[in-house]
mmCIF file of C-alpha atoms and ligand atoms in Angstrom:
data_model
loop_
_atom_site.group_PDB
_atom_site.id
_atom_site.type_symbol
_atom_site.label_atom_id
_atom_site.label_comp_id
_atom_site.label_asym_id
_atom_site.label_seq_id
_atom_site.Cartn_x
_atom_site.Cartn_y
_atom_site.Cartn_z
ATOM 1 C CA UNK A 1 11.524 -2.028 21.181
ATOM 2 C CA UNK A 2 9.135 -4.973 21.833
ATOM 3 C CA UNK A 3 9.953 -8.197 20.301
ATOM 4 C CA UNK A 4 8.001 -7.508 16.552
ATOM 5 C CA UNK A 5 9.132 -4.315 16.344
ATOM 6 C CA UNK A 6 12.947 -5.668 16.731
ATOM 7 C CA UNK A 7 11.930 -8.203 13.686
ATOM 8 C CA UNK A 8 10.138 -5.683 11.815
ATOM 9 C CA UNK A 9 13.027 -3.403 11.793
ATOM 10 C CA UNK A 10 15.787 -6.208 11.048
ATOM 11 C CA UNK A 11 14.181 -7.569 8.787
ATOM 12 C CA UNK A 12 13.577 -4.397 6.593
ATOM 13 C CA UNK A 13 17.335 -3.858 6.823
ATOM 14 C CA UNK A 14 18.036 -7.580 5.870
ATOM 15 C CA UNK A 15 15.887 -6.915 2.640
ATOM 16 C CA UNK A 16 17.969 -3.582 1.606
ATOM 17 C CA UNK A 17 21.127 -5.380 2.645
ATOM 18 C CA UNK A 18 20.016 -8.391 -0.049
ATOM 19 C CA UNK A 19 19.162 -5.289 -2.878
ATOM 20 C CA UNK A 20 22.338 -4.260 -2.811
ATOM 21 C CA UNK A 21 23.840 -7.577 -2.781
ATOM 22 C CA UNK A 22 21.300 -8.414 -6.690
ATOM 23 C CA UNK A 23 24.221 -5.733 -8.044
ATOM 24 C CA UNK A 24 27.100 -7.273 -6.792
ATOM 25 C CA UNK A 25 28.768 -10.660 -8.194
ATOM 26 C CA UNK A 26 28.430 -13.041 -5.225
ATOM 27 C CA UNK A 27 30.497 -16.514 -5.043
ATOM 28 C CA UNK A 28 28.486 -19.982 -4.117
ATOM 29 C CA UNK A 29 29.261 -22.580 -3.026
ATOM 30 C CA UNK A 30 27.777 -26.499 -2.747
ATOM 31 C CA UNK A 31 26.604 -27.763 0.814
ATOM 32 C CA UNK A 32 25.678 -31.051 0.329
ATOM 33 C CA UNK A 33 25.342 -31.366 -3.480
ATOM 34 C CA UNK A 34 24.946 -29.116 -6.700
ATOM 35 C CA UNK A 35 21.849 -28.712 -5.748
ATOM 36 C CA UNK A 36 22.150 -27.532 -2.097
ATOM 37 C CA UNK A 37 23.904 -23.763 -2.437
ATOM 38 C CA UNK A 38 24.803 -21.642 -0.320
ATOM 39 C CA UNK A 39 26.187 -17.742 -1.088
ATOM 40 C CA UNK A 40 28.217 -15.419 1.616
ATOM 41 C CA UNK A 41 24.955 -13.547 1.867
ATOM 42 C CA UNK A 42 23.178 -16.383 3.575
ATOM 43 C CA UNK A 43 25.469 -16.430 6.098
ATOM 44 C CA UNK A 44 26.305 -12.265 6.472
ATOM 45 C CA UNK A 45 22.647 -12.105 6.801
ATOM 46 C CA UNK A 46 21.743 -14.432 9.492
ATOM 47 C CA UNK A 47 25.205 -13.368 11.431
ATOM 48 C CA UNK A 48 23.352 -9.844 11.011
ATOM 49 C CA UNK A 49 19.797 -11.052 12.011
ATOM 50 C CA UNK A 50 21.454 -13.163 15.260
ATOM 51 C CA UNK A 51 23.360 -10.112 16.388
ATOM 52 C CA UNK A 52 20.808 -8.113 16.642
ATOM 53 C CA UNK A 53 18.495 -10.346 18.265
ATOM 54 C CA UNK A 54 20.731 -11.548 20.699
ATOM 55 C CA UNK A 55 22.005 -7.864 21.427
ATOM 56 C CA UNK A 56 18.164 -6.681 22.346
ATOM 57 C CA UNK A 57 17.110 -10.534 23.712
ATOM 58 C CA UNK A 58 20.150 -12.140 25.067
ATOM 59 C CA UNK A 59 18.157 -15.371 26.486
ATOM 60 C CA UNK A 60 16.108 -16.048 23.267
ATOM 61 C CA UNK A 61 16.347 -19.526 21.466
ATOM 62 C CA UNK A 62 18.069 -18.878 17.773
ATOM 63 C CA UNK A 63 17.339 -21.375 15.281
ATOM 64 C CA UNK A 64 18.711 -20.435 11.851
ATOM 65 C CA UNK A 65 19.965 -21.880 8.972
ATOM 66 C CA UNK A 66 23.510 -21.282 8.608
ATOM 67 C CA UNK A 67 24.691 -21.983 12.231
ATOM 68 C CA UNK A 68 24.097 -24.211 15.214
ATOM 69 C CA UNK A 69 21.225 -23.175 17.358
ATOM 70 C CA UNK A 70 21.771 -20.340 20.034
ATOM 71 C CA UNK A 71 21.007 -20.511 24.110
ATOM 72 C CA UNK A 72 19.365 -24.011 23.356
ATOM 73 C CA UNK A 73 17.834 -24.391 26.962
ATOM 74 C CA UNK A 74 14.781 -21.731 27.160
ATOM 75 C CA UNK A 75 14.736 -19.952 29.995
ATOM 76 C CA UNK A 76 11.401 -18.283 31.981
ATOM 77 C CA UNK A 77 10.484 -15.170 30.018
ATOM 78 C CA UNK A 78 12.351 -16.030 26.901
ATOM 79 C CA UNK A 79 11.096 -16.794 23.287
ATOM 80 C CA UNK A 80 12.523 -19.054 20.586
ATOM 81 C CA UNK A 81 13.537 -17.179 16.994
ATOM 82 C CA UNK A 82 13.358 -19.273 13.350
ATOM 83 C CA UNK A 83 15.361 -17.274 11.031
ATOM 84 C CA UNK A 84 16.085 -17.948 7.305
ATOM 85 C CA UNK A 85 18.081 -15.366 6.059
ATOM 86 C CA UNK A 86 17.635 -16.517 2.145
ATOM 87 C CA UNK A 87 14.466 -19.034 1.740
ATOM 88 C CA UNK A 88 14.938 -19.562 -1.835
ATOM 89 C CA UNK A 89 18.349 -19.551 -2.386
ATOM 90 C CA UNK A 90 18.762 -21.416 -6.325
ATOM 91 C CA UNK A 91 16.018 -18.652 -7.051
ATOM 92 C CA UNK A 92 18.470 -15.277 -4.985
ATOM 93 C CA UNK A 93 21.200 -17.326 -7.381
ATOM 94 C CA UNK A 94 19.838 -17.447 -10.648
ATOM 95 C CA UNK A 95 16.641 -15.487 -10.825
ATOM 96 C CA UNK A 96 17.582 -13.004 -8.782
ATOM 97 C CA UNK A 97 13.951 -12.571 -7.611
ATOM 98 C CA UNK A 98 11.418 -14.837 -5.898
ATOM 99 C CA UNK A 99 13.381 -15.364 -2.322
ATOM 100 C CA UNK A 100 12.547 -14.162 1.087
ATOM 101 C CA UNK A 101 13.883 -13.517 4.566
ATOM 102 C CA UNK A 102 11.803 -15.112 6.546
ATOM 103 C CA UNK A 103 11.366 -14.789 10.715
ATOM 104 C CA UNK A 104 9.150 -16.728 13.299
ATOM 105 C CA UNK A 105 9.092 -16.054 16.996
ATOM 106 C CA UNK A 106 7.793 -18.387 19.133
ATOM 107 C CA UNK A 107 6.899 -18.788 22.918
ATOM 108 C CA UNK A 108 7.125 -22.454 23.418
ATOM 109 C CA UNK A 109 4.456 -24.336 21.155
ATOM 110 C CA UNK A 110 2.350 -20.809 20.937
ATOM 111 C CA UNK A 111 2.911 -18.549 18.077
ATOM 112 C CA UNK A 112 3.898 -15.136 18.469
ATOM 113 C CA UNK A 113 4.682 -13.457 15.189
ATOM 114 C CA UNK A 114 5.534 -14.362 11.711
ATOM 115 C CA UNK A 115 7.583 -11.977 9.047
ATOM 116 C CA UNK A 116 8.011 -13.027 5.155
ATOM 117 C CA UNK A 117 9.984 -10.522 3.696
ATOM 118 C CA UNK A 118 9.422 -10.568 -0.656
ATOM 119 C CA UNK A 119 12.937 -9.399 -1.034
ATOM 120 C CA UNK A 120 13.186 -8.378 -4.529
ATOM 121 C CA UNK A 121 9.494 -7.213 -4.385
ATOM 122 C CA UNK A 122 9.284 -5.336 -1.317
ATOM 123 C CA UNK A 123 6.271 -7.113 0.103
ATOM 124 C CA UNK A 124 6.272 -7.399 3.567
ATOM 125 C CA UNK A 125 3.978 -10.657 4.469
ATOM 126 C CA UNK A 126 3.105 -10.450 8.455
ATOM 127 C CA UNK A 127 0.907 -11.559 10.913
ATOM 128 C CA UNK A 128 0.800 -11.276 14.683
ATOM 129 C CA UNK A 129 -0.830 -14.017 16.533
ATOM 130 C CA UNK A 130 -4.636 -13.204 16.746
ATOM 131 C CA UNK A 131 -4.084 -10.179 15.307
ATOM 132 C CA UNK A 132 -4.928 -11.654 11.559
ATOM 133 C CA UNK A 133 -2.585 -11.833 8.116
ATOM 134 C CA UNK A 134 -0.937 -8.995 6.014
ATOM 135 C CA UNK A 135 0.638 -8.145 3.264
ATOM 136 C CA UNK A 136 2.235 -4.680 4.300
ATOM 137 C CA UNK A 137 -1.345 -3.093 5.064
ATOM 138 C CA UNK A 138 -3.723 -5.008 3.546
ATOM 139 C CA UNK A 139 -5.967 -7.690 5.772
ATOM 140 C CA UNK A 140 -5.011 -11.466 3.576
ATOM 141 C CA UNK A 141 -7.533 -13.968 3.149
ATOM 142 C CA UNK A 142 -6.800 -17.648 1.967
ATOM 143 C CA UNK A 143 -9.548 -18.266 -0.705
ATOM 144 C CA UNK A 144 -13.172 -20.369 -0.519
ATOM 145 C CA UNK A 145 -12.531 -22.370 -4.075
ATOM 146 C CA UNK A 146 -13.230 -26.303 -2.536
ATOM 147 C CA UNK A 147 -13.336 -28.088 -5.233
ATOM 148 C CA UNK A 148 -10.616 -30.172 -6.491
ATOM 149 C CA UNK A 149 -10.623 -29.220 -9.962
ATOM 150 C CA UNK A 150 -10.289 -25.393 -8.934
ATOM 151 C CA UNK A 151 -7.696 -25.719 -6.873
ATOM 152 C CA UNK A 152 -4.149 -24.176 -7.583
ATOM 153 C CA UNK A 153 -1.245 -26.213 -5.771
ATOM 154 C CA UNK A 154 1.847 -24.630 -5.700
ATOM 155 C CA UNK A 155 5.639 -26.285 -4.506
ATOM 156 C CA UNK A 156 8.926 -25.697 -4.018
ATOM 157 C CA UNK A 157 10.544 -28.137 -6.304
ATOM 158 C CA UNK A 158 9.242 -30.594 -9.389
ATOM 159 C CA UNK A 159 12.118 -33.399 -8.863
ATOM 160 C CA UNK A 160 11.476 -33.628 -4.673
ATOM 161 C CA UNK A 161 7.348 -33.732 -4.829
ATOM 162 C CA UNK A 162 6.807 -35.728 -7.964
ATOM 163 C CA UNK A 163 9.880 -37.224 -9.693
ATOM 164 C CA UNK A 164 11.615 -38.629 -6.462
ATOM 165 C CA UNK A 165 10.348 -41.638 -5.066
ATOM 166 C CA UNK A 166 8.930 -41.099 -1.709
ATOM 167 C CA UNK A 167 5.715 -42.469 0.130
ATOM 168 C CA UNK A 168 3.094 -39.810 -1.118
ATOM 169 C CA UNK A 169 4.569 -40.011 -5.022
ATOM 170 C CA UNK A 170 1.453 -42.132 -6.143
ATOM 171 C CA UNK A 171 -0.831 -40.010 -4.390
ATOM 172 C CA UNK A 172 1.006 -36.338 -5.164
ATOM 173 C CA UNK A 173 0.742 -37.730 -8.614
ATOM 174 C CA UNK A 174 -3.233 -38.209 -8.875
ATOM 175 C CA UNK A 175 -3.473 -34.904 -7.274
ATOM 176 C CA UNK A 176 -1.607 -33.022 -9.999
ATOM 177 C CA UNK A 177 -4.135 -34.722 -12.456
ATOM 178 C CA UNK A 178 -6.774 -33.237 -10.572
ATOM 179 C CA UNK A 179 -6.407 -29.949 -9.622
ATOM 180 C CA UNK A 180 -6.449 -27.152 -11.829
ATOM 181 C CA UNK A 181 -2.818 -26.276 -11.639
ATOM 182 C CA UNK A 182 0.868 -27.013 -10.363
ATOM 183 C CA UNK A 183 3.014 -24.019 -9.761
ATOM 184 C CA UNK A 184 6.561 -24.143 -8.657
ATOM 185 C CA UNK A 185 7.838 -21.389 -6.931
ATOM 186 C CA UNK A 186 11.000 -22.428 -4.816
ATOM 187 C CA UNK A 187 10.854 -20.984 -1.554
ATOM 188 C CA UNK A 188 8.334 -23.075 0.887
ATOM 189 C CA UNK A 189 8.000 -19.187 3.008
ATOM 190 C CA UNK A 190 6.972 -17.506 0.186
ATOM 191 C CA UNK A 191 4.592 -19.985 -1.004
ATOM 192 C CA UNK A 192 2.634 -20.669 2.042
ATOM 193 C CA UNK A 193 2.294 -17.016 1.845
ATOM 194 C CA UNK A 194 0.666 -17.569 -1.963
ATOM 195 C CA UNK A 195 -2.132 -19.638 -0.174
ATOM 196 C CA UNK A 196 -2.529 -17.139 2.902
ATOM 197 C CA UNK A 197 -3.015 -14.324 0.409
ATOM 198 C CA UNK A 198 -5.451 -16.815 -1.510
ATOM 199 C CA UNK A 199 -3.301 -16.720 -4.664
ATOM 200 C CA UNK A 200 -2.507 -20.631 -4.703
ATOM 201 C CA UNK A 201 -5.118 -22.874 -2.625
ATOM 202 C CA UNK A 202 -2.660 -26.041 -1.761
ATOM 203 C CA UNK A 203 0.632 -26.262 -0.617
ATOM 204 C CA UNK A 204 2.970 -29.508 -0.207
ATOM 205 C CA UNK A 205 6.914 -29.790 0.147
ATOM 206 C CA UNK A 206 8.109 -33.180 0.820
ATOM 207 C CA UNK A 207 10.893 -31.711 3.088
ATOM 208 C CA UNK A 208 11.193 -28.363 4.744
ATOM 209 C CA UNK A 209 12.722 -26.904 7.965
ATOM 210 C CA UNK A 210 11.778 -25.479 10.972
ATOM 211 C CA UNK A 211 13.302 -21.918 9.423
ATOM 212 C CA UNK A 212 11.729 -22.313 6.208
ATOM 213 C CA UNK A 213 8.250 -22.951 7.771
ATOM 214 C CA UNK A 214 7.645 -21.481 10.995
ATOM 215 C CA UNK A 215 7.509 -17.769 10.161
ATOM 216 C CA UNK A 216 5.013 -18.132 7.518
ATOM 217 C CA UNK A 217 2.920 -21.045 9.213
ATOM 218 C CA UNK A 218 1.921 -18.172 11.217
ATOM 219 C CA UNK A 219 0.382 -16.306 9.128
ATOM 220 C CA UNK A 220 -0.978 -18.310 6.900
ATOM 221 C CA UNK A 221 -3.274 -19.314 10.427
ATOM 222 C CA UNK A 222 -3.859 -16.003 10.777
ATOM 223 C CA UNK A 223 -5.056 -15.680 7.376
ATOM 224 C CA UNK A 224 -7.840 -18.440 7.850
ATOM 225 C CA UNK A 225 -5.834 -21.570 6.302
ATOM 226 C CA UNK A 226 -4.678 -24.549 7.716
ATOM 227 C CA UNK A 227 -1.289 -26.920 7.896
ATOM 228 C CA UNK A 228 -0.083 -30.539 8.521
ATOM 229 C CA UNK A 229 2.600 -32.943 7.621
ATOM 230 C CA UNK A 230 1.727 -35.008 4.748
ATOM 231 C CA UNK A 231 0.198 -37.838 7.048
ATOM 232 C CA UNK A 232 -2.038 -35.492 8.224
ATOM 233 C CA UNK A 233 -1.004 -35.159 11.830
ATOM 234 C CA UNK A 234 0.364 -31.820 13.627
ATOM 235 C CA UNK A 235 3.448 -29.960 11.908
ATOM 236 C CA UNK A 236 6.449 -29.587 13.945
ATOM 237 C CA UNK A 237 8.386 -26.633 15.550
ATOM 238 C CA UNK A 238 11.543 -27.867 15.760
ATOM 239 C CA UNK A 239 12.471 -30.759 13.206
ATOM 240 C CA UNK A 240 12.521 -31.298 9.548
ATOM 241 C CA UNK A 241 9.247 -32.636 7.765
ATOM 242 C CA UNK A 242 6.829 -32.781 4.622
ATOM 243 C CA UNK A 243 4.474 -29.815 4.604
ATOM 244 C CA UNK A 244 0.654 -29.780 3.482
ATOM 245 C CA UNK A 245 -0.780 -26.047 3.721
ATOM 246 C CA UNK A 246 -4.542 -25.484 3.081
ATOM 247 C CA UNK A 247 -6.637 -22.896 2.376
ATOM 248 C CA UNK A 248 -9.105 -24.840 4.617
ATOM 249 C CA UNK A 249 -8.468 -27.451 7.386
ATOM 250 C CA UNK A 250 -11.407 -29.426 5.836
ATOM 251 C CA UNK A 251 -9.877 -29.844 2.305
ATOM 252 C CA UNK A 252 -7.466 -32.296 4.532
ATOM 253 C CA UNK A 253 -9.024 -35.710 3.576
ATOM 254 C CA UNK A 254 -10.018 -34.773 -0.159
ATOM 255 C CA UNK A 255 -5.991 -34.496 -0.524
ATOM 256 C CA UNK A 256 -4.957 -37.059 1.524
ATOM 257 C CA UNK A 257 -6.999 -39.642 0.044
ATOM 258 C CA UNK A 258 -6.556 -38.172 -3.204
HETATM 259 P P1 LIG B 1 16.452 -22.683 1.041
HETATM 260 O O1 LIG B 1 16.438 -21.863 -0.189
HETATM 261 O O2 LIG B 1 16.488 -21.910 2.318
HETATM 262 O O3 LIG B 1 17.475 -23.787 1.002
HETATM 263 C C1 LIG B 1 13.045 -24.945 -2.645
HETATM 264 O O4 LIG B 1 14.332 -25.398 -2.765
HETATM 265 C C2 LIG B 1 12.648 -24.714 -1.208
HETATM 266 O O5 LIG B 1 12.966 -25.852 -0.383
HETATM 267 C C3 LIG B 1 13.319 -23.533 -0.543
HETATM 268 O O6 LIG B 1 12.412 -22.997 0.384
HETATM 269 C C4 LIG B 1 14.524 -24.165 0.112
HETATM 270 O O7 LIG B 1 15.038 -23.414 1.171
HETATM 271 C C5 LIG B 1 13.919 -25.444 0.614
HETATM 272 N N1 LIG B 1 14.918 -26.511 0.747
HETATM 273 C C6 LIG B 1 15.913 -26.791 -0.118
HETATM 274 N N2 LIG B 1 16.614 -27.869 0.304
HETATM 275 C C7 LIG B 1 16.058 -28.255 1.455
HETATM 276 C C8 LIG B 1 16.334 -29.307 2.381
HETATM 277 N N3 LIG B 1 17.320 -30.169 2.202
HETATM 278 N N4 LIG B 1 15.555 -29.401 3.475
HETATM 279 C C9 LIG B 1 14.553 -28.528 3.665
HETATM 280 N N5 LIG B 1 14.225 -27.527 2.821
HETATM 281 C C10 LIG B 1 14.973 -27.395 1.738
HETATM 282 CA CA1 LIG B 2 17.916 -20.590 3.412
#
């Protein structure tokens, strides 16, 4: 098996793995506040995901989550891996829908292939580079809508993007007044896929990781939209950042000088 089909085929068996876990009582536990959980499933799921990457692609890069990264120094040939086993965790806690597994494979700064699994859904969101977006086997399109007061901005949380103070508050702020709607979904992979598949138009998160990002940054490319840190400038592979997604790289200024 080539690299996608590998992900393709652990990721499906990540999402049936999670299915069984909704009927199960699960403990949690706090990382670094109430706010920052963490269940056993997080981690059996990326131990899962890591063996059986590393078992078919010993020299790949493994960035995850749960655990320090794998084989840090690339070697000729191999690829780098961004794996979140639960994007969306509060949501896998307490809604019991609305979180993904989410996988990104990527050869240096090129993209390879990006898989957002819609656990409790079954929606497979994919994308191959140049090979355009999916959602299982439908073609996704971000939408056309420009104009401010049409647009629908989803993100992840209400208290980090508008109540916390931050740099872009004030500005976040104005933008809410102007668009046509604020949706909070709680997992940054499965709402960059909203604007791929043109169901939300904007996307920010004022902090988001490489594993919660770089799977899904893929395809929302692929599906015609565009991304950038909050200052506007190139988002990165490998550290934490803010997150603007577009439906259009030229809607860019209009919501930075919003
Ligand atoms: P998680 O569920 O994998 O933790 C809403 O909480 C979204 O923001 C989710 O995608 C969540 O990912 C992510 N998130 C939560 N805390 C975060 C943090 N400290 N840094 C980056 N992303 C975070
Ligand atoms: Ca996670």
């Amino acid at each position: 098996m080539n690299r996608f089909e590998v992900a393709n085929n652990i990721i499906g068996k990540a999402g049936a793995m999670l299915r069984e876990s909704l009927l199960q009582e699960f403990s949690v536990r706090q990382k670094s506040g109430p706010q920052d959980l963490v269940t056993d499933w997080d981690q059996r799921i990326e131990t899962f995901l890591r063996k059986e990457i590393h078992s078919a692609f010993p020299n790949d890069v493994i960035v995850g989550e749960e655990y320090p990264p794998e084989n840090n120094d690339r070697k000729d040939g191999s690829a780098a891996w961004y794996l979140d086993p639960i994007d969306g965790t509060t949501n896998f806690i307490s809604q019991r829908r609305n979180f993904a597994v989410s996988i990104g494979c990527w050869d240096g700064s090129q993209p390879l292939f990006g898989l957002v699994l819609d656990v409790e859904r079954q929606v497979l969101y994919w994308a191959k580079s140049g090979g355009g977006a999916w959602q299982d086997q439908t073609p996704l399109h971000v939408s056309s809508r420009r104009q401010m007061e049409e647009l629908l901005l989803t993100t992840p949380g209400v208290q980090p993007t508008f109540l916390d103070e931050h740099p872009f508050q004030k500005q976040l702020l104005q933008l809410a007044r102007k668009v046509r709607g604020v949706r909070c979904l709680g997992s940054v992979a499965l709402e960059i896929c909203e604007v791929a598949a043109g169901r939300a138009d904007l996307f920010v998160a004022m902090r988001s990781s490489p594993w919660d990002h770089n799977a899904a940054r893929i395809i929302l490319e692929e599906a015609g939209g565009a991304i950038f840190t909050m200052e506007g400038g190139p988002l990165p592979l490998d550290r934490n950042s803010t997150v603007l997604a577009l439906n259009c790289a030229g809607l860019k200024w209009a919501v930075l000088n919003s």
